[in-house]
Amino acid sequence: MTDATDTSENVFTVEHRVPTAEREARNGHRGGVLWFTGLSGAGKSTLAFSLDEALFADGYHTFVLDGDNMRRGINADLGFSPAHRSENIRRVGEVAALFAASGTICISAFISPYRAHRAQARAAAGDHFHEIYVRAALETCERRDPKRLYERARAGEIANFTGIDDPYEAPDAPELVVDTDRLSVEESVRKVRAYVHREFRLT
Amino acid sequence: MTDATDTSENVFTVEHRVPTAEREARNGHRGGVLWFTGLSGAGKSTLAFSLDEALFADGYHTFVLDGDNMRRGINADLGFSPAHRSENIRRVGEVAALFAASGTICISAFISPYRAHRAQARAAAGDHFHEIYVRAALETCERRDPKRLYERARAGEIANFTGIDDPYEAPDAPELVVDTDRLSVEESVRKVRAYVHREFRLT
């Protein structure tokens, strides 16, 4: 038993955070952010969840951030105004960076149409950031239209819809491009998985 | 090679999230939130980092959320007004819940003085939430005063300081109490570590 003075001394102890490198060594792979960007309907979520399953089966520590778990939770206070969309992406970038620091491969699946927002997410995660452009022609996405969003945007029911009346700023130098116009989901997963093996494996 | 029609079909595939239980089985332990609450100077951060090291050495997947990585990142837009302190804790609770869902044991170290805020954090994480009251008498904390915050609060330089001119609402039914008035850091770590072994281990 120590007395309060000893305890007090301990409060002054420099706090030691387990370094990310040690967590990565334990996991056998680097942590990082796989930042999917692309039009609605390009296949970001489908690819994110299929990749997550594949990487988990490979032994990676992974986690997906998407509209479902972000918009219902930490971003439940945000709407879809330009300021709120910006704040939505900012927070996703910061949460993804925390997961990367914990040694996890964090897959984020958001349209994230503006270069400036993606640059901010990259700045949050630093070297851990990998921008993956999930690319499909607007016509393809509009033909797929799984959630009938393009239909509603064309009908004027949704304003500022990316690709219709709001710009999508394509990445200048993404770490990887996945063309879902011509690649199946399986082929797309294979491509990103090979990239992850190359870039993240430590063993 | 499949054509766009096949790809389009795949977009309609139900997205399958790797269940938390599968991630936990892989890790050999449950995910969860260890929510430290207590006065400034009670030893939350010191205990959080010491526990993190100990649990990491034991093979657990852990991560600490504290003022350093939250206030500089996702909560960099927040100040210390009552509304912002509330929003700060809300976001910590949501981020902690995401880490728990990923199978990680997330240790959060914030004063979090209000019961209502802690109840919100518990609601975000559900069954994964473990409230740990890091308890020390105000006099002890004020005597330690590692950051000279009590001194400044007494001098009127900091307003709404918990324990001085803002209330600390002690937990009604915390999962665990750690009395740092009488336990050393090592003894405190041992107590929480034993709790984690009991509550989180799967193997």
Coordinates of C-alpha atoms in Angstrom, one line a residue:
Chain A
M1 CA 0.0 0.0 0.0
T2 CA 1.4 3.4 -0.9
D3 CA 0.2 6.7 0.5
A4 CA -1.4 9.5 -1.3
T5 CA 2.0 11.2 -1.8
D6 CA 3.2 8.2 -3.9
T7 CA 0.0 8.1 -5.8
S8 CA 0.4 11.8 -6.4
E9 CA 3.9 11.3 -7.8
N10 CA 2.5 8.7 -10.2
V11 CA 0.1 11.3 -11.6
F12 CA 3.1 13.2 -12.8
T13 CA 4.5 10.2 -14.6
V14 CA 4.8 10.8 -18.3
E15 CA 2.0 9.0 -19.9
H16 CA 3.1 6.4 -22.4
R17 CA 0.9 5.6 -25.3
V18 CA 1.5 2.1 -26.8
P19 CA 3.0 3.1 -30.2
T20 CA 1.1 2.4 -33.3
A21 CA 4.1 0.5 -34.6
E22 CA 3.8 -2.0 -31.7
R23 CA 0.2 -2.6 -32.4
E24 CA 1.0 -3.1 -36.1
A25 CA 3.7 -5.5 -35.3
R26 CA 1.3 -7.5 -33.2
N27 CA -1.3 -7.5 -36.0
G28 CA 1.2 -8.4 -38.7
H29 CA 0.1 -5.5 -40.8
R30 CA 0.1 -1.7 -40.9
G31 CA -2.9 0.3 -39.8
G32 CA -4.3 2.7 -42.3
V33 CA -7.2 4.3 -44.1
L34 CA -8.6 3.0 -47.3
W35 CA -10.6 6.1 -48.4
F36 CA -13.1 5.1 -51.1
T37 CA -14.4 8.0 -53.1
G38 CA -16.7 8.0 -56.1
L39 CA -20.2 8.8 -57.3
S40 CA -23.3 7.4 -55.7
G41 CA -23.8 4.0 -57.3
A42 CA -20.2 3.5 -58.2
G43 CA -20.1 0.6 -55.8
K44 CA -18.2 2.0 -52.8
S45 CA -20.3 0.3 -50.1
T46 CA -20.6 -3.0 -51.9
L47 CA -16.8 -3.0 -52.5
A48 CA -16.1 -1.9 -48.9
F49 CA -18.1 -4.7 -47.3
S50 CA -16.9 -7.4 -49.7
L51 CA -13.3 -6.2 -49.2
D52 CA -13.8 -6.1 -45.4
E53 CA -14.9 -9.7 -45.4
A54 CA -12.0 -10.8 -47.7
L55 CA -9.4 -9.0 -45.6
F56 CA -10.9 -10.2 -42.3
A57 CA -10.7 -13.8 -43.7
D58 CA -7.0 -13.0 -44.6
G59 CA -6.4 -12.2 -40.9
Y60 CA -6.4 -8.4 -41.2
H61 CA -7.9 -6.2 -38.5
T62 CA -10.4 -4.1 -40.4
F63 CA -13.4 -1.8 -39.9
V64 CA -15.8 -0.1 -42.2
L65 CA -17.1 3.5 -41.7
D66 CA -20.1 4.3 -43.8
G67 CA -23.3 6.3 -43.8
D68 CA -25.0 3.7 -41.7
N69 CA -22.7 3.7 -38.7
M70 CA -21.6 7.3 -38.9
R71 CA -24.8 9.1 -39.8
R72 CA -26.8 7.2 -37.1
G73 CA -24.1 7.8 -34.5
I74 CA -21.5 10.5 -34.2
N75 CA -23.0 12.4 -37.2
A76 CA -26.6 12.1 -36.2
D77 CA -26.6 15.9 -35.5
L78 CA -25.8 16.7 -39.1
G79 CA -28.0 17.2 -42.1
F80 CA -27.1 17.6 -45.7
S81 CA -26.4 21.3 -46.0
P82 CA -23.0 22.1 -47.6
A83 CA -21.6 23.0 -44.1
H84 CA -23.0 19.7 -42.6
R85 CA -21.7 17.6 -45.5
S86 CA -18.3 19.2 -45.0
E87 CA -18.4 18.5 -41.3
N88 CA -19.6 14.9 -41.9
I89 CA -16.5 14.2 -44.0
R90 CA -14.2 16.0 -41.6
R91 CA -15.4 13.7 -38.7
V92 CA -15.2 10.6 -40.8
G93 CA -11.6 11.5 -41.6
E94 CA -10.7 12.0 -37.9
V95 CA -12.4 8.8 -36.8
A96 CA -10.6 6.9 -39.6
A97 CA -7.3 8.4 -38.5
L98 CA -8.0 7.1 -34.9
F99 CA -8.7 3.6 -36.2
A100 CA -5.4 3.8 -38.3
A101 CA -3.5 4.9 -35.1
S102 CA -5.0 1.8 -33.3
G103 CA -3.4 -0.4 -36.0
T104 CA -6.7 -1.2 -37.8
I105 CA -7.3 -0.9 -41.6
C106 CA -10.2 1.5 -41.7
I107 CA -12.3 1.4 -44.9
S108 CA -14.4 4.5 -45.4
A109 CA -17.1 4.6 -48.0
F110 CA -18.4 8.1 -48.7
I111 CA -18.9 10.0 -52.0
S112 CA -16.6 12.7 -50.6
P113 CA -16.8 14.7 -53.8
Y114 CA -14.5 17.6 -52.9
R115 CA -10.8 17.5 -53.2
A116 CA -10.4 19.9 -50.2
H117 CA -12.3 17.6 -47.9
R118 CA -10.3 14.5 -49.0
A119 CA -7.1 16.5 -48.5
Q120 CA -8.3 17.2 -45.0
A121 CA -8.9 13.5 -44.3
R122 CA -5.5 12.8 -45.7
A123 CA -3.9 15.3 -43.4
A124 CA -5.7 13.8 -40.4
A125 CA -4.3 10.3 -41.1
G126 CA -0.9 11.3 -42.6
D127 CA 1.1 8.5 -44.1
H128 CA -1.7 6.1 -43.2
F129 CA -4.0 7.5 -45.9
H130 CA -4.7 5.7 -49.2
E131 CA -7.2 7.3 -51.6
I132 CA -9.0 4.8 -53.7
Y133 CA -11.1 6.1 -56.5
V134 CA -14.1 3.8 -57.1
R135 CA -14.7 5.0 -60.7
A136 CA -17.8 4.5 -62.8
A137 CA -19.3 6.7 -65.5
L138 CA -22.2 8.9 -64.4
E139 CA -24.4 7.1 -67.0
T140 CA -23.5 3.7 -65.4
C141 CA -24.3 5.0 -61.9
E142 CA -27.5 6.6 -63.0
R143 CA -28.5 3.3 -64.8
R144 CA -27.8 1.3 -61.6
D145 CA -29.4 3.8 -59.3
P146 CA -29.9 1.2 -56.5
K147 CA -31.5 3.7 -54.1
R148 CA -33.5 5.7 -56.8
L149 CA -31.5 8.7 -55.8
Y150 CA -30.6 9.8 -59.3
E151 CA -34.2 9.5 -60.3
R152 CA -35.3 11.7 -57.5
A153 CA -32.4 14.2 -58.2
R154 CA -33.5 14.5 -61.8
A155 CA -37.1 15.0 -60.6
G156 CA -35.8 17.9 -58.5
E157 CA -36.7 16.1 -55.2
I158 CA -33.0 16.1 -54.0
A159 CA -30.9 19.2 -54.4
N160 CA -27.1 19.5 -54.7
F161 CA -26.9 15.8 -55.8
T162 CA -23.3 14.9 -56.8
G163 CA -23.0 14.4 -60.5
I164 CA -26.4 16.1 -61.2
D165 CA -26.3 19.6 -59.8
D166 CA -23.3 19.4 -57.6
P167 CA -19.7 18.6 -58.9
Y168 CA -17.7 15.5 -58.3
E169 CA -14.0 16.4 -58.2
A170 CA -12.2 13.4 -59.4
P171 CA -8.9 12.6 -57.5
D172 CA -5.8 13.9 -59.1
A173 CA -3.4 11.3 -57.9
P174 CA -5.3 8.5 -56.0
E175 CA -3.2 5.6 -54.7
L176 CA -5.5 3.2 -56.6
V177 CA -8.3 3.4 -59.2
V178 CA -11.0 0.7 -59.4
D179 CA -13.1 0.9 -62.5
T180 CA -16.4 -0.7 -61.6
D181 CA -17.6 0.1 -65.1
R182 CA -15.6 -2.9 -66.3
L183 CA -14.6 -4.8 -63.2
S184 CA -17.0 -7.1 -61.3
V185 CA -17.2 -6.9 -57.5
E186 CA -15.0 -9.9 -57.3
E187 CA -12.4 -8.4 -59.6
S188 CA -12.6 -5.1 -57.8
V189 CA -12.0 -6.8 -54.4
R190 CA -9.1 -8.8 -55.9
K191 CA -7.5 -5.6 -57.1
V192 CA -7.8 -3.8 -53.7
R193 CA -6.8 -6.9 -51.8
A194 CA -3.6 -7.2 -53.8
Y195 CA -2.9 -3.6 -53.1
V196 CA -3.4 -4.1 -49.4
H197 CA -1.1 -7.2 -49.4
R198 CA 1.6 -5.1 -51.0
E199 CA 1.2 -2.0 -48.9
F200 CA 0.1 -3.2 -45.5
R201 CA 1.6 -6.6 -44.8
L202 CA 4.5 -6.8 -42.4
T203 CA 5.1 -10.5 -42.3
Chain B
M1 CA -14.9 -10.3 -67.1
T2 CA -18.6 -9.5 -66.5
D3 CA -20.5 -6.7 -68.1
A4 CA -22.1 -3.7 -66.5
T5 CA -25.4 -5.5 -66.0
D6 CA -23.7 -8.1 -63.7
T7 CA -21.9 -5.4 -61.8
S8 CA -25.1 -3.5 -61.4
E9 CA -26.7 -6.7 -60.0
N10 CA -23.9 -6.8 -57.5
V11 CA -24.7 -3.3 -56.3
F12 CA -28.0 -4.7 -55.2
T13 CA -26.4 -7.4 -53.1
V14 CA -27.2 -7.1 -49.4
E15 CA -24.2 -5.7 -47.7
H16 CA -22.8 -7.9 -45.1
R17 CA -20.9 -6.4 -42.2
V18 CA -18.5 -8.8 -40.5
P19 CA -20.3 -9.3 -37.1
T20 CA -18.7 -8.0 -34.0
A21 CA -18.9 -11.5 -32.5
E22 CA -16.6 -12.8 -35.3
R23 CA -14.0 -10.1 -34.7
E24 CA -14.2 -10.8 -30.9
A25 CA -13.7 -14.5 -31.5
R26 CA -10.7 -13.8 -33.6
N27 CA -9.2 -11.5 -30.9
G28 CA -10.0 -13.9 -28.1
H29 CA -11.8 -11.2 -26.1
R30 CA -14.9 -9.1 -26.3
G31 CA -14.9 -5.5 -27.5
G32 CA -16.1 -2.8 -25.2
V33 CA -15.8 0.5 -23.6
L34 CA -14.1 1.1 -20.3
W35 CA -15.5 4.5 -19.5
F36 CA -13.3 6.2 -16.8
T37 CA -15.0 9.0 -15.0
G38 CA -13.8 11.1 -12.1
L39 CA -12.5 14.4 -11.0
S40 CA -9.5 16.1 -12.6
G41 CA -6.5 14.7 -10.8
A42 CA -8.2 11.5 -9.8
G43 CA -5.7 9.6 -12.1
K44 CA -7.9 8.7 -15.1
S45 CA -5.2 9.3 -17.7
T46 CA -2.4 7.8 -15.8
L47 CA -4.5 4.7 -15.1
A48 CA -5.8 4.6 -18.7
F49 CA -2.3 4.5 -20.2
S50 CA -0.9 2.1 -17.6
L51 CA -3.8 -0.2 -18.1
D52 CA -3.5 0.1 -21.9
E53 CA 0.1 -1.0 -21.7
A54 CA -0.8 -3.9 -19.4
L55 CA -3.7 -5.1 -21.5
F56 CA -1.7 -4.8 -24.7
A57 CA 1.0 -6.9 -23.1
D58 CA -1.7 -9.4 -22.1
G59 CA -2.7 -9.7 -25.8
Y60 CA -5.8 -7.5 -25.8
H61 CA -6.7 -5.2 -28.6
T62 CA -7.0 -1.8 -26.9
F63 CA -7.1 1.9 -27.6
V64 CA -7.2 5.0 -25.4
L65 CA -9.4 8.0 -26.2
D66 CA -8.4 11.1 -24.2
G67 CA -8.3 14.8 -24.5
D68 CA -5.1 14.7 -26.5
N69 CA -6.3 12.6 -29.4
M70 CA -9.9 13.8 -29.3
R71 CA -9.5 17.5 -28.7
R72 CA -6.8 17.9 -31.3
G73 CA -8.7 15.9 -33.9
I74 CA -12.4 15.3 -34.2
N75 CA -13.3 17.7 -31.4
A76 CA -10.9 20.5 -32.5
D77 CA -13.9 22.6 -33.4
L78 CA -15.2 22.5 -29.8
G79 CA -14.4 24.8 -26.9
F80 CA -15.4 24.5 -23.2
S81 CA -18.8 26.1 -23.1
P82 CA -21.5 23.8 -21.6
A83 CA -22.8 23.0 -25.0
H84 CA -19.4 22.2 -26.4
R85 CA -18.4 20.1 -23.3
S86 CA -21.7 18.1 -23.8
E87 CA -20.9 17.6 -27.5
N88 CA -17.3 16.6 -26.7
I89 CA -18.6 13.8 -24.5
R90 CA -21.3 12.8 -26.9
R91 CA -18.7 12.3 -29.7
V92 CA -16.3 10.5 -27.4
G93 CA -19.2 8.1 -26.6
E94 CA -19.9 7.5 -30.2
V95 CA -16.3 6.9 -31.2
A96 CA -15.8 4.6 -28.3
A97 CA -18.9 2.6 -29.4
L98 CA -17.4 2.3 -32.9
F99 CA -14.2 0.9 -31.5
A100 CA -16.2 -1.5 -29.3
A101 CA -18.1 -2.7 -32.5
S102 CA -14.7 -3.3 -34.1
G103 CA -13.8 -5.7 -31.3
T104 CA -11.4 -3.3 -29.5
I105 CA -11.4 -2.5 -25.8
C106 CA -11.7 1.2 -25.9
I107 CA -10.6 3.1 -22.8
S108 CA -11.9 6.6 -22.5
A109 CA -10.5 9.0 -20.0
F110 CA -12.6 12.1 -19.5
I111 CA -14.0 13.8 -16.4
S112 CA -17.5 13.4 -17.9
P113 CA -19.1 14.9 -14.8
Y114 CA -22.8 14.6 -15.7
R115 CA -24.8 11.5 -15.3
A116 CA -26.9 12.4 -18.4
H117 CA -23.8 12.5 -20.6
R118 CA -22.6 9.2 -19.4
A119 CA -26.0 7.6 -19.8
Q120 CA -25.8 8.8 -23.5
A121 CA -22.4 7.2 -23.9
R122 CA -23.8 4.0 -22.4
A123 CA -26.7 4.1 -24.8
A124 CA -24.3 4.5 -27.8
A125 CA -22.3 1.4 -26.8
G126 CA -25.1 -0.7 -25.3
D127 CA -24.0 -3.9 -23.6
H128 CA -20.4 -3.0 -24.4
F129 CA -20.3 -0.2 -21.9
H130 CA -18.5 -0.4 -18.5
E131 CA -18.5 2.6 -16.3
I132 CA -15.4 2.8 -14.1
Y133 CA -15.4 5.4 -11.4
V134 CA -11.9 6.6 -10.7
R135 CA -12.5 8.0 -7.3
A136 CA -10.5 10.3 -5.2
A137 CA -11.5 13.0 -2.7
L138 CA -11.6 16.5 -4.0
E139 CA -8.9 17.4 -1.4
T140 CA -6.6 14.7 -2.8
C141 CA -7.1 15.9 -6.3
E142 CA -6.6 19.5 -5.4
R143 CA -3.4 18.6 -3.5
R144 CA -2.1 16.7 -6.5
D145 CA -3.2 19.3 -9.0
P146 CA -0.7 18.1 -11.7
K147 CA -1.7 20.7 -14.2
R148 CA -2.3 23.5 -11.7
L149 CA -5.9 23.6 -12.8
Y150 CA -7.4 23.7 -9.3
E151 CA -5.1 26.5 -8.4
R152 CA -6.2 28.5 -11.5
A153 CA -9.9 27.6 -10.8
R154 CA -9.6 28.8 -7.2
A155 CA -8.0 32.0 -8.5
G156 CA -11.0 32.5 -10.8
E157 CA -8.9 32.0 -14.0
I158 CA -11.0 29.0 -15.0
A159 CA -14.8 29.1 -14.8
N160 CA -17.1 26.1 -14.4
F161 CA -14.4 23.9 -13.1
T162 CA -15.6 20.5 -12.0
G163 CA -15.5 20.2 -8.2
I164 CA -15.0 23.9 -7.7
D165 CA -17.8 25.8 -9.3
D166 CA -19.4 23.0 -11.4
P167 CA -20.8 19.8 -10.0
Y168 CA -19.4 16.3 -10.3
E169 CA -22.3 13.8 -10.4
A170 CA -20.8 10.6 -9.0
P171 CA -22.0 7.4 -10.7
D172 CA -25.0 5.7 -9.1
A173 CA -24.1 2.1 -10.1
P174 CA -20.7 2.0 -11.8
E175 CA -19.5 -1.4 -13.0
L176 CA -16.3 -0.8 -11.0
V177 CA -14.9 1.7 -8.5
V178 CA -11.1 2.4 -8.3
D179 CA -10.1 4.4 -5.2
T180 CA -7.0 6.1 -6.1
D181 CA -6.9 7.8 -2.7
R182 CA -5.7 4.5 -1.3
L183 CA -4.6 2.4 -4.3
S184 CA -1.3 3.0 -6.1
V185 CA -1.3 3.1 -9.9
E186 CA 0.0 -0.5 -9.9
E187 CA -2.8 -1.6 -7.6
S188 CA -5.4 0.3 -9.6
V189 CA -4.2 -1.3 -12.8
R190 CA -4.3 -4.7 -11.2
K191 CA -7.9 -4.2 -10.1
V192 CA -9.2 -3.1 -13.6
R193 CA -7.1 -5.7 -15.3
A194 CA -8.7 -8.4 -13.2
Y195 CA -12.1 -7.0 -14.1
V196 CA -11.2 -7.1 -17.8
H197 CA -10.0 -10.7 -17.5
R198 CA -13.3 -11.7 -15.9
E199 CA -15.6 -9.7 -18.2
F200 CA -13.9 -9.7 -21.6
R201 CA -11.9 -12.9 -22.1
L202 CA -13.3 -15.5 -24.4
T203 CA -10.6 -18.1 -24.2

